[in-house]
JSON list of C-alpha atoms in Angstrom, two decimals:
[
{"chain": "A", "resi": 1, "resn": "MET", "atom": "CA", "xyz": [22.54, -13.55, -0.06]},
{"chain": "A", "resi": 2, "resn": "ASN", "atom": "CA", "xyz": [19.71, -11.35, 0.12]},
{"chain": "A", "resi": 3, "resn": "LYS", "atom": "CA", "xyz": [17.77, -9.25, -2.45]},
{"chain": "A", "resi": 4, "resn": "ILE", "atom": "CA", "xyz": [17.08, -5.73, -1.50]},
{"chain": "A", "resi": 5, "resn": "LEU", "atom": "CA", "xyz": [13.83, -4.49, -3.37]},
{"chain": "A", "resi": 6, "resn": "PHE", "atom": "CA", "xyz": [13.41, -0.57, -3.70]},
{"chain": "A", "resi": 7, "resn": "PHE", "atom": "CA", "xyz": [10.09, 0.96, -4.72]},
{"chain": "A", "resi": 8, "resn": "ALA", "atom": "CA", "xyz": [8.54, 4.62, -5.41]},
{"chain": "A", "resi": 9, "resn": "HIS", "atom": "CA", "xyz": [11.31, 7.59, -4.60]},
{"chain": "A", "resi": 10, "resn": "LEU", "atom": "CA", "xyz": [14.00, 4.73, -3.85]},
{"chain": "A", "resi": 11, "resn": "ARG", "atom": "CA", "xyz": [13.37, 3.00, -6.74]},
{"chain": "A", "resi": 12, "resn": "ASP", "atom": "CA", "xyz": [14.21, 6.18, -8.85]},
{"chain": "A", "resi": 13, "resn": "GLU", "atom": "CA", "xyz": [17.19, 7.25, -6.82]},
{"chain": "A", "resi": 14, "resn": "VAL", "atom": "CA", "xyz": [18.72, 3.90, -6.74]},
{"chain": "A", "resi": 15, "resn": "GLY", "atom": "CA", "xyz": [17.95, 3.29, -10.26]},
{"chain": "A", "resi": 16, "resn": "GLU", "atom": "CA", "xyz": [17.72, -0.39, -9.88]},
{"chain": "A", "resi": 17, "resn": "GLU", "atom": "CA", "xyz": [14.50, -2.10, -8.93]},
{"chain": "A", "resi": 18, "resn": "SER", "atom": "CA", "xyz": [16.89, -4.51, -6.80]},
{"chain": "A", "resi": 19, "resn": "VAL", "atom": "CA", "xyz": [20.34, -5.50, -5.43]},
{"chain": "A", "resi": 20, "resn": "THR", "atom": "CA", "xyz": [22.19, -8.28, -3.89]},
{"chain": "A", "resi": 21, "resn": "ILE", "atom": "CA", "xyz": [24.13, -8.11, -0.95]},
{"chain": "A", "resi": 22, "resn": "ASP", "atom": "CA", "xyz": [25.24, -10.19, 1.80]},
{"chain": "A", "resi": 23, "resn": "ALA", "atom": "CA", "xyz": [23.38, -9.22, 4.60]},
{"chain": "A", "resi": 24, "resn": "SER", "atom": "CA", "xyz": [22.91, -12.16, 6.97]},
{"chain": "A", "resi": 25, "resn": "GLY", "atom": "CA", "xyz": [23.61, -11.44, 10.62]},
{"chain": "A", "resi": 26, "resn": "LYS", "atom": "CA", "xyz": [22.93, -7.73, 10.40]},
{"chain": "A", "resi": 27, "resn": "THR", "atom": "CA", "xyz": [20.01, -5.97, 11.68]},
{"chain": "A", "resi": 28, "resn": "VAL", "atom": "CA", "xyz": [17.51, -3.97, 9.71]},
{"chain": "A", "resi": 29, "resn": "ALA", "atom": "CA", "xyz": [18.66, -0.83, 10.90]},
{"chain": "A", "resi": 30, "resn": "GLU", "atom": "CA", "xyz": [22.31, -1.71, 9.84]},
{"chain": "A", "resi": 31, "resn": "VAL", "atom": "CA", "xyz": [21.26, -2.60, 6.50]},
{"chain": "A", "resi": 32, "resn": "LYS", "atom": "CA", "xyz": [19.44, 0.48, 6.55]},
{"chain": "A", "resi": 33, "resn": "ALA", "atom": "CA", "xyz": [22.42, 2.44, 7.19]},
{"chain": "A", "resi": 34, "resn": "LEU", "atom": "CA", "xyz": [24.51, 0.66, 5.07]},
{"chain": "A", "resi": 35, "resn": "VAL", "atom": "CA", "xyz": [22.37, 1.13, 1.86]},
{"chain": "A", "resi": 36, "resn": "ALA", "atom": "CA", "xyz": [21.55, 4.81, 2.68]},
{"chain": "A", "resi": 37, "resn": "GLU", "atom": "CA", "xyz": [25.22, 5.29, 2.78]},
{"chain": "A", "resi": 38, "resn": "GLN", "atom": "CA", "xyz": [26.08, 3.37, -0.28]},
{"chain": "A", "resi": 39, "resn": "TYR", "atom": "CA", "xyz": [23.55, 4.81, -2.37]},
{"chain": "A", "resi": 40, "resn": "LYS", "atom": "CA", "xyz": [23.26, 8.35, -1.01]},
{"chain": "A", "resi": 41, "resn": "LEU", "atom": "CA", "xyz": [19.30, 7.60, 0.07]},
{"chain": "A", "resi": 42, "resn": "GLN", "atom": "CA", "xyz": [18.69, 10.45, 2.46]},
{"chain": "A", "resi": 43, "resn": "LYS", "atom": "CA", "xyz": [14.84, 9.64, 3.16]},
{"chain": "A", "resi": 44, "resn": "LEU", "atom": "CA", "xyz": [15.54, 5.62, 3.93]},
{"chain": "A", "resi": 45, "resn": "ASP", "atom": "CA", "xyz": [14.73, 6.48, 7.69]},
{"chain": "A", "resi": 46, "resn": "SER", "atom": "CA", "xyz": [11.22, 7.21, 6.58]},
{"chain": "A", "resi": 47, "resn": "ALA", "atom": "CA", "xyz": [10.60, 4.00, 5.04]},
{"chain": "A", "resi": 48, "resn": "MET", "atom": "CA", "xyz": [9.21, 0.68, 6.38]},
{"chain": "A", "resi": 49, "resn": "THR", "atom": "CA", "xyz": [11.22, -2.42, 6.08]},
{"chain": "A", "resi": 50, "resn": "ALA", "atom": "CA", "xyz": [9.71, -5.90, 5.26]},
{"chain": "A", "resi": 51, "resn": "ILE", "atom": "CA", "xyz": [11.21, -9.11, 5.46]},
{"chain": "A", "resi": 52, "resn": "ASN", "atom": "CA", "xyz": [10.15, -11.78, 3.28]},
{"chain": "A", "resi": 53, "resn": "GLU", "atom": "CA", "xyz": [7.00, -9.56, 2.66]},
{"chain": "A", "resi": 54, "resn": "GLU", "atom": "CA", "xyz": [6.19, -9.06, 6.40]},
{"chain": "A", "resi": 55, "resn": "PHE", "atom": "CA", "xyz": [7.02, -5.74, 8.01]},
{"chain": "A", "resi": 56, "resn": "ALA", "atom": "CA", "xyz": [10.19, -5.77, 10.28]},
{"chain": "A", "resi": 57, "resn": "PRO", "atom": "CA", "xyz": [11.03, -3.81, 13.62]},
{"chain": "A", "resi": 58, "resn": "ASN", "atom": "CA", "xyz": [14.54, -2.36, 13.24]},
{"chain": "A", "resi": 59, "resn": "ASP", "atom": "CA", "xyz": [16.09, -4.71, 15.96]},
{"chain": "A", "resi": 60, "resn": "GLU", "atom": "CA", "xyz": [15.07, -7.74, 13.65]},
{"chain": "A", "resi": 61, "resn": "VAL", "atom": "CA", "xyz": [18.29, -9.73, 12.64]},
{"chain": "A", "resi": 62, "resn": "ILE", "atom": "CA", "xyz": [18.80, -11.18, 8.61]},
{"chain": "A", "resi": 63, "resn": "LYS", "atom": "CA", "xyz": [19.08, -14.47, 7.71]},
{"chain": "A", "resi": 64, "resn": "ASP", "atom": "CA", "xyz": [20.55, -15.73, 4.51]},
{"chain": "A", "resi": 65, "resn": "GLY", "atom": "CA", "xyz": [18.20, -16.03, 1.52]},
{"chain": "A", "resi": 66, "resn": "ASP", "atom": "CA", "xyz": [15.88, -13.36, 3.55]},
{"chain": "A", "resi": 67, "resn": "VAL", "atom": "CA", "xyz": [14.28, -10.59, 0.97]},
{"chain": "A", "resi": 68, "resn": "ILE", "atom": "CA", "xyz": [14.35, -7.25, 2.03]},
{"chain": "A", "resi": 69, "resn": "ALA", "atom": "CA", "xyz": [11.92, -4.33, 0.93]},
{"chain": "A", "resi": 70, "resn": "PHE", "atom": "CA", "xyz": [12.07, -0.90, 1.55]},
{"chain": "A", "resi": 71, "resn": "ILE", "atom": "CA", "xyz": [8.47, 0.47, 2.22]},
{"chain": "A", "resi": 72, "resn": "PRO", "atom": "CA", "xyz": [8.71, 4.15, 1.67]},
{"chain": "A", "resi": 73, "resn": "PRO", "atom": "CA", "xyz": [4.88, 5.74, 3.24]},
{"chain": "A", "resi": 74, "resn": "VAL", "atom": "CA", "xyz": [2.24, 4.32, 1.02]},
{"chain": "A", "resi": 75, "resn": "SER", "atom": "CA", "xyz": [-0.16, 6.23, -1.10]},
{"chain": "A", "resi": 76, "resn": "GLY", "atom": "CA", "xyz": [-2.40, 4.04, -2.45]},
{"chain": "A", "resi": 77, "resn": "GLY", "atom": "CA", "xyz": [-6.35, 3.96, -2.37]},
{"chain": "B", "resi": 1, "resn": "MET", "atom": "CA", "xyz": [-9.38, -14.44, -5.23]},
{"chain": "B", "resi": 2, "resn": "MET", "atom": "CA", "xyz": [-11.06, -11.72, -2.98]},
{"chain": "B", "resi": 3, "resn": "TYR", "atom": "CA", "xyz": [-7.89, -9.60, -2.88]},
{"chain": "B", "resi": 4, "resn": "GLU", "atom": "CA", "xyz": [-6.34, -8.46, -6.14]},
{"chain": "B", "resi": 5, "resn": "ILE", "atom": "CA", "xyz": [-4.06, -6.02, -7.38]},
{"chain": "B", "resi": 6, "resn": "ALA", "atom": "CA", "xyz": [-4.99, -5.26, -11.15]},
{"chain": "B", "resi": 7, "resn": "LYS", "atom": "CA", "xyz": [-3.00, -3.95, -14.29]},
{"chain": "B", "resi": 8, "resn": "ASP", "atom": "CA", "xyz": [-6.58, -3.29, -16.05]},
{"chain": "B", "resi": 9, "resn": "PRO", "atom": "CA", "xyz": [-9.55, -1.48, -15.58]},
{"chain": "B", "resi": 10, "resn": "ILE", "atom": "CA", "xyz": [-11.20, -2.94, -12.68]},
{"chain": "B", "resi": 11, "resn": "ASP", "atom": "CA", "xyz": [-14.75, -4.49, -13.28]},
{"chain": "B", "resi": 12, "resn": "ILE", "atom": "CA", "xyz": [-16.72, -2.89, -10.43]},
{"chain": "B", "resi": 13, "resn": "GLN", "atom": "CA", "xyz": [-19.56, -5.58, -10.67]},
{"chain": "B", "resi": 14, "resn": "SER", "atom": "CA", "xyz": [-17.47, -8.39, -10.28]},
{"chain": "B", "resi": 15, "resn": "VAL", "atom": "CA", "xyz": [-16.06, -6.96, -6.98]},
{"chain": "B", "resi": 16, "resn": "ILE", "atom": "CA", "xyz": [-19.60, -6.81, -5.85]},
{"chain": "B", "resi": 17, "resn": "ASP", "atom": "CA", "xyz": [-20.46, -10.43, -6.64]},
{"chain": "B", "resi": 18, "resn": "LYS", "atom": "CA", "xyz": [-17.77, -11.61, -4.69]},
{"chain": "B", "resi": 19, "resn": "VAL", "atom": "CA", "xyz": [-19.25, -10.83, -1.49]},
{"chain": "B", "resi": 20, "resn": "VAL", "atom": "CA", "xyz": [-22.88, -11.55, -1.90]},
{"chain": "B", "resi": 21, "resn": "GLN", "atom": "CA", "xyz": [-24.26, -13.74, 0.70]},
{"chain": "B", "resi": 22, "resn": "ARG", "atom": "CA", "xyz": [-27.62, -15.28, 1.75]},
{"chain": "B", "resi": 23, "resn": "GLU", "atom": "CA", "xyz": [-26.73, -13.67, 5.55]},
{"chain": "B", "resi": 24, "resn": "ALA", "atom": "CA", "xyz": [-26.25, -10.16, 4.28]},
{"chain": "B", "resi": 25, "resn": "GLY", "atom": "CA", "xyz": [-28.84, -7.33, 4.32]},
{"chain": "B", "resi": 26, "resn": "ALA", "atom": "CA", "xyz": [-26.42, -4.68, 3.02]},
{"chain": "B", "resi": 27, "resn": "ILE", "atom": "CA", "xyz": [-23.41, -4.40, 0.54]},
{"chain": "B", "resi": 28, "resn": "ASN", "atom": "CA", "xyz": [-21.75, -1.17, 0.78]},
{"chain": "B", "resi": 29, "resn": "THR", "atom": "CA", "xyz": [-19.15, -0.52, -2.10]},
{"chain": "B", "resi": 30, "resn": "PHE", "atom": "CA", "xyz": [-16.39, 2.34, -2.17]},
{"chain": "B", "resi": 31, "resn": "ILE", "atom": "CA", "xyz": [-14.83, 3.17, -5.16]},
{"chain": "B", "resi": 32, "resn": "GLY", "atom": "CA", "xyz": [-11.63, 5.21, -5.21]},
{"chain": "B", "resi": 33, "resn": "THR", "atom": "CA", "xyz": [-11.08, 7.22, -8.23]},
{"chain": "B", "resi": 34, "resn": "VAL", "atom": "CA", "xyz": [-8.09, 9.87, -9.55]},
{"chain": "B", "resi": 35, "resn": "ARG", "atom": "CA", "xyz": [-8.85, 13.44, -8.61]},
{"chain": "B", "resi": 36, "resn": "GLU", "atom": "CA", "xyz": [-8.18, 16.12, -11.06]},
{"chain": "B", "resi": 37, "resn": "LEU", "atom": "CA", "xyz": [-7.22, 18.92, -8.44]},
{"chain": "B", "resi": 38, "resn": "THR", "atom": "CA", "xyz": [-5.35, 18.75, -5.50]},
{"chain": "B", "resi": 39, "resn": "LYS", "atom": "CA", "xyz": [-4.96, 21.72, -3.26]},
{"chain": "B", "resi": 40, "resn": "GLY", "atom": "CA", "xyz": [-5.46, 23.79, -6.49]},
{"chain": "B", "resi": 41, "resn": "LYS", "atom": "CA", "xyz": [-2.72, 21.74, -8.62]},
{"chain": "B", "resi": 42, "resn": "LYS", "atom": "CA", "xyz": [-4.11, 19.92, -11.61]},
{"chain": "B", "resi": 43, "resn": "THR", "atom": "CA", "xyz": [-3.35, 16.50, -12.24]},
{"chain": "B", "resi": 44, "resn": "LEU", "atom": "CA", "xyz": [-2.71, 15.04, -15.69]},
{"chain": "B", "resi": 45, "resn": "TYR", "atom": "CA", "xyz": [-2.50, 11.34, -14.74]},
{"chain": "B", "resi": 46, "resn": "LEU", "atom": "CA", "xyz": [-1.34, 8.92, -11.63]},
{"chain": "B", "resi": 47, "resn": "ILE", "atom": "CA", "xyz": [1.12, 6.02, -12.11]},
{"chain": "B", "resi": 48, "resn": "TYR", "atom": "CA", "xyz": [0.12, 3.32, -8.95]},
{"chain": "B", "resi": 49, "resn": "GLU", "atom": "CA", "xyz": [2.90, 0.83, -8.27]},
{"chain": "B", "resi": 50, "resn": "ALA", "atom": "CA", "xyz": [2.52, -2.10, -5.82]},
{"chain": "B", "resi": 51, "resn": "TYR", "atom": "CA", "xyz": [5.06, -4.59, -4.15]},
{"chain": "B", "resi": 52, "resn": "GLU", "atom": "CA", "xyz": [2.32, -7.23, -5.40]},
{"chain": "B", "resi": 53, "resn": "PRO", "atom": "CA", "xyz": [2.65, -10.23, -3.66]},
{"chain": "B", "resi": 54, "resn": "MET", "atom": "CA", "xyz": [2.92, -8.24, 0.02]},
{"chain": "B", "resi": 55, "resn": "ALA", "atom": "CA", "xyz": [0.03, -5.87, -1.28]},
{"chain": "B", "resi": 56, "resn": "VAL", "atom": "CA", "xyz": [-2.20, -8.92, -1.39]},
{"chain": "B", "resi": 57, "resn": "LYS", "atom": "CA", "xyz": [-1.16, -10.19, 1.81]},
{"chain": "B", "resi": 58, "resn": "LYS", "atom": "CA", "xyz": [-1.89, -6.88, 3.32]},
{"chain": "B", "resi": 59, "resn": "LEU", "atom": "CA", "xyz": [-5.40, -6.81, 1.94]},
{"chain": "B", "resi": 60, "resn": "GLU", "atom": "CA", "xyz": [-6.24, -9.93, 3.06]},
{"chain": "B", "resi": 61, "resn": "GLN", "atom": "CA", "xyz": [-4.81, -8.97, 6.71]},
{"chain": "B", "resi": 62, "resn": "ILE", "atom": "CA", "xyz": [-7.30, -6.06, 6.22]},
{"chain": "B", "resi": 63, "resn": "GLY", "atom": "CA", "xyz": [-10.02, -8.23, 5.48]},
{"chain": "B", "resi": 64, "resn": "ASN", "atom": "CA", "xyz": [-9.45, -10.63, 8.44]},
{"chain": "B", "resi": 65, "resn": "GLU", "atom": "CA", "xyz": [-9.33, -7.18, 11.09]},
{"chain": "B", "resi": 66, "resn": "ILE", "atom": "CA", "xyz": [-12.67, -6.65, 9.54]},
{"chain": "B", "resi": 67, "resn": "LYS", "atom": "CA", "xyz": [-14.13, -10.02, 9.65]},
{"chain": "B", "resi": 68, "resn": "GLU", "atom": "CA", "xyz": [-12.98, -9.91, 13.78]},
{"chain": "B", "resi": 69, "resn": "ARG", "atom": "CA", "xyz": [-14.40, -6.83, 14.06]},
{"chain": "B", "resi": 70, "resn": "TRP", "atom": "CA", "xyz": [-17.56, -7.08, 12.28]},
{"chain": "B", "resi": 71, "resn": "GLU", "atom": "CA", "xyz": [-19.26, -10.30, 12.65]},
{"chain": "B", "resi": 72, "resn": "GLY", "atom": "CA", "xyz": [-20.71, -11.95, 9.47]},
{"chain": "B", "resi": 73, "resn": "ALA", "atom": "CA", "xyz": [-18.60, -9.37, 7.14]},
{"chain": "B", "resi": 74, "resn": "GLU", "atom": "CA", "xyz": [-17.00, -10.59, 3.95]},
{"chain": "B", "resi": 75, "resn": "VAL", "atom": "CA", "xyz": [-14.69, -8.49, 2.12]},
{"chain": "B", "resi": 76, "resn": "ALA", "atom": "CA", "xyz": [-13.23, -8.10, -1.33]},
{"chain": "B", "resi": 77, "resn": "ILE", "atom": "CA", "xyz": [-10.93, -5.68, -2.29]},
{"chain": "B", "resi": 78, "resn": "THR", "atom": "CA", "xyz": [-9.39, -4.93, -5.92]},
{"chain": "B", "resi": 79, "resn": "HIS", "atom": "CA", "xyz": [-6.61, -2.08, -6.41]},
{"chain": "B", "resi": 80, "resn": "ARG", "atom": "CA", "xyz": [-5.44, -1.15, -9.94]},
{"chain": "B", "resi": 81, "resn": "VAL", "atom": "CA", "xyz": [-1.61, -0.32, -10.64]},
{"chain": "B", "resi": 82, "resn": "GLY", "atom": "CA", "xyz": [-0.08, 1.40, -13.75]},
{"chain": "B", "resi": 83, "resn": "LYS", "atom": "CA", "xyz": [-1.19, 4.50, -15.53]},
{"chain": "B", "resi": 84, "resn": "LEU", "atom": "CA", "xyz": [-4.77, 5.99, -14.42]},
{"chain": "B", "resi": 85, "resn": "ASP", "atom": "CA", "xyz": [-6.41, 9.06, -15.99]},
{"chain": "B", "resi": 86, "resn": "ILE", "atom": "CA", "xyz": [-8.52, 11.37, -14.22]},
{"chain": "B", "resi": 87, "resn": "THR", "atom": "CA", "xyz": [-11.87, 9.90, -13.55]},
{"chain": "B", "resi": 88, "resn": "ASP", "atom": "CA", "xyz": [-10.25, 6.04, -13.53]},
{"chain": "B", "resi": 89, "resn": "VAL", "atom": "CA", "xyz": [-11.09, 3.62, -11.00]},
{"chain": "B", "resi": 90, "resn": "ALA", "atom": "CA", "xyz": [-7.88, 3.03, -8.54]},
{"chain": "B", "resi": 91, "resn": "VAL", "atom": "CA", "xyz": [-9.68, 1.13, -6.09]},
{"chain": "B", "resi": 92, "resn": "VAL", "atom": "CA", "xyz": [-12.55, -0.86, -5.48]},
{"chain": "B", "resi": 93, "resn": "ILE", "atom": "CA", "xyz": [-13.59, -1.94, -1.83]},
{"chain": "B", "resi": 94, "resn": "ALA", "atom": "CA", "xyz": [-16.75, -4.29, -1.08]},
{"chain": "B", "resi": 95, "resn": "VAL", "atom": "CA", "xyz": [-17.99, -5.33, 2.11]},
{"chain": "B", "resi": 96, "resn": "SER", "atom": "CA", "xyz": [-21.26, -7.33, 2.43]},
{"chain": "B", "resi": 97, "resn": "THR", "atom": "CA", "xyz": [-22.76, -7.51, 6.43]},
{"chain": "B", "resi": 98, "resn": "PRO", "atom": "CA", "xyz": [-25.99, -8.91, 7.88]},
{"chain": "B", "resi": 99, "resn": "HIS", "atom": "CA", "xyz": [-26.68, -5.12, 8.83]},
{"chain": "B", "resi": 100, "resn": "ARG", "atom": "CA", "xyz": [-26.09, -1.97, 6.91]},
{"chain": "B", "resi": 101, "resn": "ALA", "atom": "CA", "xyz": [-24.41, 0.20, 9.75]},
{"chain": "B", "resi": 102, "resn": "ASP", "atom": "CA", "xyz": [-21.82, -2.48, 9.62]},
{"chain": "B", "resi": 103, "resn": "SER", "atom": "CA", "xyz": [-20.99, -2.12, 6.24]},
{"chain": "B", "resi": 104, "resn": "TYR", "atom": "CA", "xyz": [-20.52, 1.61, 6.38]},
{"chain": "B", "resi": 105, "resn": "GLU", "atom": "CA", "xyz": [-18.20, 1.29, 9.18]},
{"chain": "B", "resi": 106, "resn": "ALA", "atom": "CA", "xyz": [-16.04, -1.57, 7.67]},
{"chain": "B", "resi": 107, "resn": "ASN", "atom": "CA", "xyz": [-15.78, -0.44, 4.56]},
{"chain": "B", "resi": 108, "resn": "ARG", "atom": "CA", "xyz": [-14.44, 2.77, 5.82]},
{"chain": "B", "resi": 109, "resn": "TYR", "atom": "CA", "xyz": [-12.15, 1.22, 8.10]},
{"chain": "B", "resi": 110, "resn": "ALA", "atom": "CA", "xyz": [-10.87, -0.64, 4.97]},
{"chain": "B", "resi": 111, "resn": "ILE", "atom": "CA", "xyz": [-9.62, 2.59, 2.87]},
{"chain": "B", "resi": 112, "resn": "GLU", "atom": "CA", "xyz": [-8.06, 4.20, 5.79]},
{"chain": "B", "resi": 113, "resn": "ARG", "atom": "CA", "xyz": [-6.11, 0.88, 6.43]},
{"chain": "B", "resi": 114, "resn": "ILE", "atom": "CA", "xyz": [-5.08, 0.49, 2.89]},
{"chain": "B", "resi": 115, "resn": "LYS", "atom": "CA", "xyz": [-3.71, 3.81, 3.26]},
{"chain": "B", "resi": 116, "resn": "GLU", "atom": "CA", "xyz": [-1.60, 3.09, 6.17]},
{"chain": "B", "resi": 117, "resn": "ILE", "atom": "CA", "xyz": [-0.38, -0.45, 5.59]},
{"chain": "B", "resi": 118, "resn": "VAL", "atom": "CA", "xyz": [-0.49, -1.84, 1.77]},
{"chain": "B", "resi": 119, "resn": "PRO", "atom": "CA", "xyz": [2.51, -1.11, -0.08]},
{"chain": "B", "resi": 120, "resn": "ILE", "atom": "CA", "xyz": [1.36, 0.55, -2.63]},
{"chain": "B", "resi": 121, "resn": "TRP", "atom": "CA", "xyz": [2.31, 4.31, -3.87]},
{"chain": "B", "resi": 122, "resn": "LYS", "atom": "CA", "xyz": [1.44, 6.92, -6.38]},
{"chain": "B", "resi": 123, "resn": "LYS", "atom": "CA", "xyz": [3.19, 9.13, -8.82]},
{"chain": "B", "resi": 124, "resn": "GLU", "atom": "CA", "xyz": [1.31, 12.22, -9.42]},
{"chain": "B", "resi": 125, "resn": "HIS", "atom": "CA", "xyz": [2.32, 13.79, -12.94]},
{"chain": "B", "resi": 126, "resn": "TRP", "atom": "CA", "xyz": [1.43, 17.67, -13.43]},
{"chain": "B", "resi": 127, "resn": "GLU", "atom": "CA", "xyz": [1.94, 20.31, -16.02]},
{"chain": "B", "resi": 128, "resn": "ASP", "atom": "CA", "xyz": [5.34, 21.23, -14.60]},
{"chain": "B", "resi": 129, "resn": "GLY", "atom": "CA", "xyz": [6.62, 18.23, -13.00]},
{"chain": "B", "resi": 130, "resn": "GLN", "atom": "CA", "xyz": [6.22, 14.68, -11.00]},
{"chain": "B", "resi": 131, "resn": "GLU", "atom": "CA", "xyz": [6.61, 13.46, -7.89]},
{"chain": "B", "resi": 132, "resn": "TRP", "atom": "CA", "xyz": [6.20, 10.15, -5.94]},
{"chain": "B", "resi": 133, "resn": "ILE", "atom": "CA", "xyz": [3.17, 10.69, -3.21]},
{"chain": "B", "resi": 134, "resn": "GLY", "atom": "CA", "xyz": [3.96, 10.11, 0.60]},
{"chain": "B", "resi": 135, "resn": "ASN", "atom": "CA", "xyz": [7.97, 10.69, 0.23]},
{"chain": "B", "resi": 136, "resn": "GLN", "atom": "CA", "xyz": [7.98, 14.32, 0.47]},
{"chain": "B", "resi": 137, "resn": "LEU", "atom": "CA", "xyz": [5.01, 15.00, 3.04]},
{"chain": "B", "resi": 138, "resn": "GLU", "atom": "CA", "xyz": [6.32, 12.53, 5.71]},
{"chain": "B", "resi": 139, "resn": "THR", "atom": "CA", "xyz": [3.38, 13.06, 7.60]},
{"chain": "B", "resi": 140, "resn": "VAL", "atom": "CA", "xyz": [3.78, 9.28, 8.94]},
{"chain": "B", "resi": 141, "resn": "ALA", "atom": "CA", "xyz": [7.11, 8.23, 9.94]},
{"chain": "B", "resi": 142, "resn": "TYR", "atom": "CA", "xyz": [6.93, 4.72, 11.85]},
{"chain": "B", "resi": 143, "resn": "PRO", "atom": "CA", "xyz": [9.60, 4.98, 14.54]},
{"chain": "B", "resi": 144, "resn": "SER", "atom": "CA", "xyz": [9.42, 1.65, 15.42]},
{"chain": "B", "resi": 145, "resn": "GLY", "atom": "CA", "xyz": [9.47, 0.55, 11.76]},
{"chain": "B", "resi": 146, "resn": "LYS", "atom": "CA", "xyz": [5.97, -0.54, 11.36]},
{"chain": "B", "resi": 147, "resn": "PRO", "atom": "CA", "xyz": [2.58, 0.91, 11.73]},
{"chain": "B", "resi": 148, "resn": "GLU", "atom": "CA", "xyz": [0.75, 1.15, 15.31]},
{"chain": "B", "resi": 149, "resn": "GLU", "atom": "CA", "xyz": [-2.79, 0.55, 15.73]},
{"chain": "B", "resi": 150, "resn": "GLY", "atom": "CA", "xyz": [-2.95, 4.71, 16.80]},
{"chain": "B", "resi": 151, "resn": "ASP", "atom": "CA", "xyz": [-1.85, 5.70, 13.17]},
{"chain": "B", "resi": 152, "resn": "LEU", "atom": "CA", "xyz": [-4.86, 4.59, 11.51]},
{"chain": "B", "resi": 153, "resn": "ASN", "atom": "CA", "xyz": [-7.14, 7.73, 11.84]},
{"chain": "B", "resi": 154, "resn": "GLU", "atom": "CA", "xyz": [-4.69, 10.47, 10.59]}
]
């Protein structure tokens, strides 16, 4: 299983800090599409994705146990 | 710890102290503060949120990038999270280098890079509403799923 973390506006829209799904074998792009549809997230395309706390490209394949985080454009500083 | 996410007010001097070194001829300190007016709109307060373990890693990455580019640099960065009022300190960056020009350049590099790759977000609270910043402007979208070198100075 895979934990998916949400931040900023995504967290507000989903209403959860995290959810657990089975994403192993899927690419980042596939998981994004799946999650966007399930939670009606229109701006997930503009979010980056991190796997295990490191940025990951859209074609990376997720393994069992990987922690996925969607990172909206950042605004620190 | 040279790179921190802090829930309490940042002690500026303690960040500076971390980069003291005998080889340094300069310590450059950047203090980012909460501004009241943005494009005429009055901010009441901000909420900063971080993906903390990744944010610390990314701050460390920035420090390592600086050390590669500016020889002899030492870097310490602390970013605050939680509710911040106007004039509160949101981030402190201290960079020491053998010569002063490098300390200015390296410190500027650090703050620009933070705005690119460190997973921290601010939510602006105004008199008439609130919004997560960075989501609605979409000035930076990353087609490859991660920021590129060229995004740095945008």
